[in-house]
PDB file of C-alpha atoms in Angstrom:
ATOM      1  CA  MET A  21      -0.098   0.025  -0.091  1.00 62.00           C
ATOM      2  CA  ARG A  22       2.991   2.340   1.189  1.00 72.00           C
ATOM      3  CA  ARG A  23       4.147   1.506  -2.603  1.00 73.00           C
ATOM      4  CA  VAL A  24       0.986   2.758  -4.322  1.00 76.00           C
ATOM      5  CA  GLU A  25       0.199   5.845  -1.996  1.00 79.00           C
ATOM      6  CA  ASN A  26       3.796   6.955  -2.619  1.00 80.00           C
ATOM      7  CA  ALA A  27       3.506   6.778  -6.576  1.00 83.00           C
ATOM      8  CA  PHE A  28       0.170   8.493  -6.084  1.00 84.00           C
ATOM      9  CA  GLN A  29       2.313  11.406  -4.780  1.00 83.00           C
ATOM     10  CA  GLU A  30       4.882  11.466  -7.289  1.00 89.00           C
ATOM     11  CA  PHE A  31       1.977  10.727  -9.696  1.00 90.00           C
ATOM     12  CA  ILE A  32      -0.026  14.170  -8.600  1.00 85.00           C
ATOM     13  CA  ASP A  33       3.102  16.368  -8.508  1.00 86.00           C
ATOM     14  CA  GLY A  34       4.038  15.645 -11.905  1.00 90.00           C
ATOM     15  CA  VAL A  35       0.539  15.892 -13.612  1.00 89.00           C
ATOM     16  CA  SER A  36       0.124  19.357 -12.010  1.00 84.00           C
ATOM     17  CA  THR A  37       3.329  20.736 -13.506  1.00 87.00           C
ATOM     18  CA  ALA A  38       2.701  18.759 -17.078  1.00 90.00           C
ATOM     19  CA  SER A  39       1.344  21.052 -20.231  1.00 88.00           C
ATOM     20  CA  ASP A  40       1.408  18.517 -23.201  1.00 91.00           C
ATOM     21  CA  LYS A  41       0.731  14.751 -24.200  1.00 92.00           C
ATOM     22  CA  ALA A  42       5.172  14.500 -24.296  1.00 94.00           C
ATOM     23  CA  ALA A  43       4.759  14.975 -20.761  1.00 95.00           C
ATOM     24  CA  PHE A  44       1.895  13.473 -19.118  1.00 95.00           C
ATOM     25  CA  ARG A  45       2.769  10.551 -21.149  1.00 96.00           C
ATOM     26  CA  ALA A  46       6.150  10.618 -19.210  1.00 96.00           C
ATOM     27  CA  VAL A  47       4.168  10.768 -15.773  1.00 95.00           C
ATOM     28  CA  ALA A  48       2.132   8.600 -16.214  1.00 95.00           C
ATOM     29  CA  GLU A  49       4.741   5.964 -17.175  1.00 95.00           C
ATOM     30  CA  ARG A  50       6.652   6.984 -14.103  1.00 94.00           C
ATOM     31  CA  ALA A  51       3.465   5.441 -12.159  1.00 92.00           C
ATOM     32  CA  THR A  52       3.039   2.895 -14.012  1.00 91.00           C
ATOM     33  CA  GLN A  53       6.843   1.502 -13.449  1.00 90.00           C
ATOM     34  CA  ARG A  54       5.928   2.399  -9.976  1.00 88.00           C
ATOM     35  CA  LEU A  55       2.900   0.311  -9.412  1.00 86.00           C
ATOM     36  CA  GLY A  56       4.703  -2.575 -11.130  1.00 86.00           C
ATOM     37  CA  PHE A  57       2.247  -2.570 -14.778  1.00 90.00           C
ATOM     38  CA  CYS A  58       4.191  -2.326 -18.520  1.00 92.00           C
ATOM     39  CA  HIS A  59       1.645   0.014 -20.075  1.00 94.00           C
ATOM     40  CA  PHE A  60      -1.227   2.738 -19.263  1.00 95.00           C
ATOM     41  CA  ALA A  61      -3.394   3.896 -21.498  1.00 95.00           C
ATOM     42  CA  TYR A  62      -5.698   7.279 -21.405  1.00 95.00           C
ATOM     43  CA  PHE A  63      -9.135   7.284 -23.715  1.00 90.00           C
ATOM     44  CA  GLY A  64     -10.694  10.259 -23.367  1.00 86.00           C
ATOM     45  CA  LEU A  65     -13.922  10.208 -25.781  1.00 76.00           C
ATOM     46  CA  ALA A  66     -15.900  13.065 -26.353  1.00 64.00           C
ATOM     47  CA  GLU A  67     -18.081  14.848 -29.420  1.00 55.00           C
ATOM     48  CA  HIS A  68     -15.532  16.675 -31.123  1.00 59.00           C
ATOM     49  CA  GLY A  69     -12.909  13.599 -31.021  1.00 67.00           C
ATOM     50  CA  HIS A  70     -10.476  12.047 -28.681  1.00 79.00           C
ATOM     51  CA  THR A  71      -7.715  12.123 -26.721  1.00 87.00           C
ATOM     52  CA  PHE A  72      -5.250   8.899 -26.422  1.00 90.00           C
ATOM     53  CA  ILE A  73      -2.558   8.736 -24.330  1.00 94.00           C
ATOM     54  CA  SER A  74      -0.376   5.650 -23.737  1.00 94.00           C
ATOM     55  CA  THR A  75       3.080   3.629 -23.951  1.00 96.00           C
ATOM     56  CA  TYR A  76       1.458   0.888 -25.951  1.00 95.00           C
ATOM     57  CA  PRO A  77       3.272  -0.340 -28.850  1.00 95.00           C
ATOM     58  CA  LYS A  78       2.412   2.146 -31.467  1.00 93.00           C
ATOM     59  CA  GLN A  79       1.725  -0.294 -34.388  1.00 95.00           C
ATOM     60  CA  TRP A  80      -0.830  -1.545 -31.870  1.00 95.00           C
ATOM     61  CA  THR A  81      -2.680   2.212 -30.921  1.00 92.00           C
ATOM     62  CA  THR A  82      -2.297   3.017 -34.330  1.00 93.00           C
ATOM     63  CA  ARG A  83      -4.550  -0.481 -35.126  1.00 93.00           C
ATOM     64  CA  TYR A  84      -6.652   0.035 -32.332  1.00 92.00           C
ATOM     65  CA  LEU A  85      -7.700   3.737 -33.512  1.00 88.00           C
ATOM     66  CA  SER A  86      -7.954   2.458 -37.731  1.00 91.00           C
ATOM     67  CA  GLN A  87      -9.926  -0.121 -37.048  1.00 91.00           C
ATOM     68  CA  ARG A  88     -12.059   1.219 -34.334  1.00 89.00           C
ATOM     69  CA  TYR A  89     -11.731  -1.241 -32.102  1.00 91.00           C
ATOM     70  CA  ASP A  90     -13.175   1.289 -29.087  1.00 87.00           C
ATOM     71  CA  LEU A  91     -16.634   0.786 -30.231  1.00 89.00           C
ATOM     72  CA  ILE A  92     -16.510  -2.948 -29.176  1.00 93.00           C
ATOM     73  CA  ASP A  93     -13.446  -2.995 -26.809  1.00 94.00           C
ATOM     74  CA  PRO A  94     -15.515  -4.712 -23.841  1.00 95.00           C
ATOM     75  CA  VAL A  95     -13.160  -2.870 -20.903  1.00 94.00           C
ATOM     76  CA  LEU A  96     -14.799   0.582 -22.282  1.00 91.00           C
ATOM     77  CA  ILE A  97     -18.132  -1.046 -22.737  1.00 91.00           C
ATOM     78  CA  ARG A  98     -17.823  -1.812 -18.982  1.00 92.00           C
ATOM     79  CA  ALA A  99     -16.280   1.456 -18.585  1.00 90.00           C
ATOM     80  CA  ARG A 100     -19.171   3.382 -19.282  1.00 85.00           C
ATOM     81  CA  ARG A 101     -21.607   1.835 -16.850  1.00 85.00           C
ATOM     82  CA  ASP A 102     -18.944   0.999 -13.778  1.00 85.00           C
ATOM     83  CA  ARG A 103     -18.049   3.505 -11.477  1.00 82.00           C
ATOM     84  CA  ASP A 104     -15.255   1.866  -9.491  1.00 86.00           C
ATOM     85  CA  PRO A 105     -11.904   0.497 -10.986  1.00 89.00           C
ATOM     86  CA  PHE A 106     -12.259  -3.251 -12.043  1.00 92.00           C
ATOM     87  CA  ARG A 107      -9.865  -5.580 -12.918  1.00 90.00           C
ATOM     88  CA  TRP A 108      -9.653  -7.354 -16.201  1.00 93.00           C
ATOM     89  CA  SER A 109      -8.578 -10.007 -17.954  1.00 92.00           C
ATOM     90  CA  GLY A 110      -8.503 -10.473 -22.065  1.00 92.00           C
ATOM     91  CA  PRO A 111      -9.166 -14.853 -22.031  1.00 91.00           C
ATOM     92  CA  GLN A 112     -11.985 -14.251 -19.456  1.00 92.00           C
ATOM     93  CA  MET A 113     -13.560 -11.214 -21.132  1.00 93.00           C
ATOM     94  CA  ALA A 114     -13.258 -13.453 -24.528  1.00 92.00           C
ATOM     95  CA  LYS A 115     -14.816 -16.548 -23.074  1.00 91.00           C
ATOM     96  CA  GLY A 116     -18.183 -17.552 -24.850  1.00 88.00           C
ATOM     97  CA  ARG A 117     -17.776 -14.026 -26.753  1.00 89.00           C
ATOM     98  CA  GLY A 118     -17.589 -13.890 -30.667  1.00 91.00           C
ATOM     99  CA  ASP A 119     -15.032 -14.618 -32.990  1.00 93.00           C
ATOM    100  CA  GLN A 120     -14.435 -10.404 -33.391  1.00 94.00           C
ATOM    101  CA  ILE A 121     -13.941 -10.473 -29.043  1.00 95.00           C
ATOM    102  CA  LYS A 122     -11.849 -13.379 -29.184  1.00 94.00           C
ATOM    103  CA  ARG A 123      -9.605 -11.890 -32.157  1.00 94.00           C
ATOM    104  CA  PHE A 124      -9.067  -8.219 -30.659  1.00 95.00           C
ATOM    105  CA  PHE A 125      -7.640  -9.980 -27.279  1.00 95.00           C
ATOM    106  CA  GLY A 126      -5.668 -12.164 -29.098  1.00 95.00           C
ATOM    107  CA  GLU A 127      -4.321  -9.335 -31.073  1.00 95.00           C
ATOM    108  CA  ALA A 128      -3.733  -7.388 -27.954  1.00 95.00           C
ATOM    109  CA  ALA A 129      -2.126  -9.961 -26.563  1.00 94.00           C
ATOM    110  CA  GLU A 130       0.508 -10.562 -29.156  1.00 94.00           C
ATOM    111  CA  PHE A 131       1.233  -7.064 -27.601  1.00 94.00           C
ATOM    112  CA  GLY A 132       2.238  -7.910 -24.167  1.00 92.00           C
ATOM    113  CA  ILE A 133      -1.470  -6.618 -23.066  1.00 94.00           C
ATOM    114  CA  GLU A 134      -3.500 -10.013 -21.738  1.00 93.00           C
ATOM    115  CA  ARG A 135      -4.397  -7.950 -18.625  1.00 92.00           C
ATOM    116  CA  GLY A 136      -4.628  -4.724 -15.870  1.00 91.00           C
ATOM    117  CA  VAL A 137      -6.558  -2.506 -13.728  1.00 92.00           C
ATOM    118  CA  ALA A 138      -9.365  -0.068 -15.607  1.00 94.00           C
ATOM    119  CA  ILE A 139     -10.172   3.318 -13.703  1.00 93.00           C
ATOM    120  CA  PRO A 140     -13.978   4.400 -14.711  1.00 91.00           C
ATOM    121  CA  ILE A 141     -13.423   8.506 -15.098  1.00 86.00           C
ATOM    122  CA  PRO A 142     -16.909  10.193 -14.886  1.00 73.00           C
ATOM    123  CA  ALA A 143     -16.135  12.950 -17.521  1.00 65.00           C
ATOM    124  CA  GLY A 144     -19.765  14.365 -17.769  1.00 59.00           C
ATOM    125  CA  PHE A 145     -22.270  15.177 -20.423  1.00 51.00           C
ATOM    126  CA  ASP A 146     -22.402  11.587 -21.950  1.00 57.00           C
ATOM    127  CA  ARG A 147     -18.384  11.682 -22.136  1.00 70.00           C
ATOM    128  CA  LEU A 148     -16.308   8.638 -21.639  1.00 79.00           C
ATOM    129  CA  ALA A 149     -12.557   8.867 -19.887  1.00 88.00           C
ATOM    130  CA  LEU A 150     -10.613   5.416 -18.906  1.00 92.00           C
ATOM    131  CA  LEU A 151      -7.311   5.162 -17.738  1.00 94.00           C
ATOM    132  CA  THR A 152      -5.606   1.638 -17.791  1.00 94.00           C
ATOM    133  CA  PHE A 153      -2.557   0.056 -16.335  1.00 93.00           C
ATOM    134  CA  ALA A 154      -1.575  -3.138 -18.029  1.00 93.00           C
ATOM    135  CA  ALA A 155       0.266  -6.022 -18.169  1.00 90.00           C
ATOM    136  CA  GLY A 156       0.719  -9.416 -19.683  1.00 88.00           C
ATOM    137  CA  LYS A 157       0.668 -12.555 -18.611  1.00 80.00           C
ATOM    138  CA  HIS A 158       2.431 -12.149 -15.470  1.00 73.00           C
ATOM    139  CA  GLY A 159       2.444  -9.097 -13.564  1.00 65.00           C
ATOM    140  CA  PRO A 160       1.251  -7.269 -10.310  1.00 66.00           C
ATOM    141  CA  ASP A 161      -1.537  -8.591  -8.316  1.00 68.00           C
ATOM    142  CA  LEU A 162      -4.573  -7.026  -9.586  1.00 70.00           C
ATOM    143  CA  ASN A 163      -6.615  -7.969  -6.998  1.00 68.00           C
ATOM    144  CA  GLU A 164      -4.305  -6.084  -4.308  1.00 65.00           C
ATOM    145  CA  LYS A 165      -4.374  -3.010  -6.763  1.00 61.00           C
ATOM    146  CA  VAL A 166      -8.100  -2.935  -6.873  1.00 64.00           C
ATOM    147  CA  VAL A 167      -9.015  -3.909  -3.548  1.00 62.00           C
ATOM    148  CA  GLU A 168      -6.689  -2.141  -1.301  1.00 68.00           C
ATOM    149  CA  ALA A 169      -5.932   0.715  -3.233  1.00 75.00           C
ATOM    150  CA  LYS A 170      -9.260   1.574  -5.188  1.00 79.00           C
ATOM    151  CA  ASP A 171      -9.507   5.080  -3.880  1.00 81.00           C
ATOM    152  CA  ILE A 172      -6.157   6.676  -4.795  1.00 83.00           C
ATOM    153  CA  LEU A 173      -6.412   4.608  -7.885  1.00 85.00           C
ATOM    154  CA  GLN A 174      -9.827   6.494  -8.596  1.00 85.00           C
ATOM    155  CA  LEU A 175      -7.911   9.759  -7.544  1.00 85.00           C
ATOM    156  CA  MET A 176      -5.267   9.130 -10.427  1.00 88.00           C
ATOM    157  CA  GLY A 177      -8.065   8.938 -12.791  1.00 89.00           C
ATOM    158  CA  LEU A 178      -9.064  12.049 -12.141  1.00 85.00           C
ATOM    159  CA  TYR A 179      -6.466  14.130 -11.684  1.00 86.00           C
ATOM    160  CA  PHE A 180      -5.477  12.889 -14.890  1.00 91.00           C
ATOM    161  CA  HIS A 181      -8.355  13.634 -16.608  1.00 88.00           C
ATOM    162  CA  ALA A 182      -8.700  16.324 -14.932  1.00 83.00           C
ATOM    163  CA  HIS A 183      -4.963  17.961 -15.764  1.00 87.00           C
ATOM    164  CA  VAL A 184      -5.345  16.670 -19.291  1.00 88.00           C
ATOM    165  CA  GLU A 185      -8.457  18.680 -20.037  1.00 81.00           C
ATOM    166  CA  THR A 186      -7.688  21.692 -18.426  1.00 79.00           C
ATOM    167  CA  ALA A 187      -3.559  21.561 -19.927  1.00 83.00           C
ATOM    168  CA  LEU A 188      -4.661  20.690 -23.341  1.00 80.00           C
ATOM    169  CA  LYS A 189      -8.239  22.573 -24.185  1.00 69.00           C
ATOM    170  CA  PRO A 190      -8.139  26.284 -25.207  1.00 56.00           C
ATOM    171  CA  PRO A 191      -9.087  28.435 -22.035  1.00 52.00           C
ATOM    172  CA  VAL A 192     -12.626  29.358 -22.139  1.00 47.00           C
ATOM    173  CA  SER A 193     -11.631  32.252 -20.138  1.00 47.00           C
ATOM    174  CA  LEU A 194      -8.137  34.259 -20.012  1.00 41.00           C
ATOM    175  CA  ASP A 195      -9.485  36.068 -16.539  1.00 49.00           C
ATOM    176  CA  ARG A 196      -7.130  34.978 -13.908  1.00 53.00           C
ATOM    177  CA  SER A 197      -9.256  37.234 -11.112  1.00 62.00           C
ATOM    178  CA  SER A 198     -10.422  34.223  -8.485  1.00 70.00           C
ATOM    179  CA  PRO A 199     -13.702  34.206  -7.994  1.00 85.00           C
ATOM    180  CA  LEU A 200     -13.108  31.882  -4.756  1.00 88.00           C
ATOM    181  CA  SER A 201     -13.265  32.885  -1.031  1.00 89.00           C
ATOM    182  CA  GLN A 202     -10.721  32.012   1.264  1.00 87.00           C
ATOM    183  CA  ARG A 203     -12.053  28.901   2.322  1.00 90.00           C
ATOM    184  CA  GLU A 204     -12.650  27.521  -1.127  1.00 92.00           C
ATOM    185  CA  SER A 205      -9.428  28.398  -1.626  1.00 89.00           C
ATOM    186  CA  GLU A 206      -8.058  26.124   1.134  1.00 90.00           C
ATOM    187  CA  CYS A 207     -10.145  23.475   0.452  1.00 92.00           C
ATOM    188  CA  LEU A 208      -8.767  22.675  -3.074  1.00 91.00           C
ATOM    189  CA  ALA A 209      -5.127  23.448  -1.875  1.00 89.00           C
ATOM    190  CA  TRP A 210      -5.383  20.853   0.446  1.00 91.00           C
ATOM    191  CA  THR A 211      -7.512  18.637  -2.130  1.00 89.00           C
ATOM    192  CA  SER A 212      -4.408  18.994  -4.383  1.00 84.00           C
ATOM    193  CA  ARG A 213      -2.239  17.650  -1.639  1.00 80.00           C
ATOM    194  CA  GLY A 214      -4.484  14.387  -1.418  1.00 80.00           C
ATOM    195  CA  ARG A 215      -6.115  15.756   1.166  1.00 86.00           C
ATOM    196  CA  THR A 216      -9.506  13.839   2.032  1.00 88.00           C
ATOM    197  CA  MET A 217     -12.787  16.150   3.249  1.00 91.00           C
ATOM    198  CA  ASP A 218     -12.452  14.657   6.896  1.00 92.00           C
ATOM    199  CA  GLN A 219      -8.838  15.283   6.740  1.00 91.00           C
ATOM    200  CA  ILE A 220      -9.698  18.702   5.440  1.00 92.00           C
ATOM    201  CA  GLY A 221     -11.956  19.485   8.229  1.00 92.00           C
ATOM    202  CA  GLN A 222     -10.170  18.814  10.792  1.00 91.00           C
ATOM    203  CA  ILE A 223      -7.286  20.764   9.671  1.00 88.00           C
ATOM    204  CA  LEU A 224      -9.630  23.796   9.164  1.00 89.00           C
ATOM    205  CA  GLY A 225     -11.631  22.670  12.086  1.00 88.00           C
ATOM    206  CA  VAL A 226     -14.308  22.360  10.630  1.00 90.00           C
ATOM    207  CA  LYS A 227     -16.680  19.618   9.841  1.00 92.00           C
ATOM    208  CA  THR A 228     -16.785  17.302   6.868  1.00 92.00           C
ATOM    209  CA  ARG A 229     -20.137  18.479   5.302  1.00 92.00           C
ATOM    210  CA  THR A 230     -18.704  22.060   5.659  1.00 93.00           C
ATOM    211  CA  VAL A 231     -15.406  21.172   3.754  1.00 93.00           C
ATOM    212  CA  ALA A 232     -17.761  19.477   1.406  1.00 93.00           C
ATOM    213  CA  PHE A 233     -19.952  22.698   0.862  1.00 92.00           C
ATOM    214  CA  HIS A 234     -17.261  24.907   0.155  1.00 93.00           C
ATOM    215  CA  LEU A 235     -15.677  22.499  -2.430  1.00 93.00           C
ATOM    216  CA  ASP A 236     -19.337  21.898  -4.421  1.00 92.00           C
ATOM    217  CA  SER A 237     -18.915  25.802  -4.586  1.00 92.00           C
ATOM    218  CA  ALA A 238     -15.823  26.301  -5.673  1.00 91.00           C
ATOM    219  CA  ARG A 239     -17.089  23.628  -8.361  1.00 89.00           C
ATOM    220  CA  ALA A 240     -19.462  25.614  -9.547  1.00 90.00           C
ATOM    221  CA  LYS A 241     -17.678  28.633  -9.520  1.00 89.00           C
ATOM    222  CA  LEU A 242     -15.094  27.677 -11.417  1.00 88.00           C
ATOM    223  CA  ASP A 243     -17.418  25.542 -13.616  1.00 86.00           C
ATOM    224  CA  ALA A 244     -15.553  22.764 -13.359  1.00 85.00           C
ATOM    225  CA  GLU A 245     -17.107  18.851 -14.110  1.00 81.00           C
ATOM    226  CA  ASN A 246     -16.074  17.626 -10.336  1.00 85.00           C
ATOM    227  CA  VAL A 247     -14.083  18.334  -7.460  1.00 87.00           C
ATOM    228  CA  ALA A 248     -10.515  16.986  -9.501  1.00 84.00           C
ATOM    229  CA  HIS A 249     -11.266  19.537 -12.687  1.00 85.00           C
ATOM    230  CA  ALA A 250     -12.000  22.175 -10.277  1.00 88.00           C
ATOM    231  CA  VAL A 251      -8.585  21.408  -8.971  1.00 87.00           C
ATOM    232  CA  ALA A 252      -6.412  21.741 -12.148  1.00 84.00           C
ATOM    233  CA  LEU A 253      -8.538  24.454 -13.265  1.00 84.00           C
ATOM    234  CA  ALA A 254      -7.362  26.531 -10.000  1.00 86.00           C
ATOM    235  CA  LEU A 255      -3.663  25.235 -10.115  1.00 82.00           C
ATOM    236  CA  ARG A 256      -3.867  26.517 -14.070  1.00 77.00           C
ATOM    237  CA  ARG A 257      -4.711  29.781 -13.153  1.00 80.00           C
ATOM    238  CA  GLY A 258      -2.727  30.458  -9.903  1.00 79.00           C
ATOM    239  CA  LEU A 259      -5.557  30.231  -7.551  1.00 84.00           C
ATOM    240  CA  ILE A 260      -4.193  28.223  -5.311  1.00 83.00           C
ATOM    241  CA  PRO A 261      -0.340  27.299  -4.327  1.00 71.00           C
TER     242      PRO A 261
END
């Protein structure tokens, strides 16, 4: 568990300063190695198109995108309905399925992508985002990663998506004046450091529901999809340290 927590802190520090796909790829690649996986893939799908960042072999990603495997990928399909991180295994997911799905997982296995942990990311407005850490036949204990570190994995997915969305899309407004109250800024700042609402309440001497109120208010003021997105926006605009 300590290994995951250390990887998470390094990951959060990295995504906070990343500004392009190459930088985000490097941050996630480092986390992938720290967690004991071989590859990672981030897939963000919206009406205007998709954002794909990964360490998968280029030949596989080219084939995946050109063949529109996103339309049949069972991991992506499950991510549309699940909110929690889940384990996946190509051989298990292919059981009882048609030839197309079996061929899909067979091709992935040729590139050393056979199983992993998928982290669905609520993106709002029927959009989909997913962060996956993948391995070959042999790799880390996936049960340990999902059961013992579920909350941290979810935060990693949320923060990665939020910072990618904020950094790679042109800003809607260049107004850098702060719309946030002092308490809202404090709550976002502590959240950016990985503190839970309970912990923030103890630090500030307020109730957990008060922290939740300030975070929700900050999210609304920044027109963010969720709290992680609000943190990313606030950091990029210099509204919190």
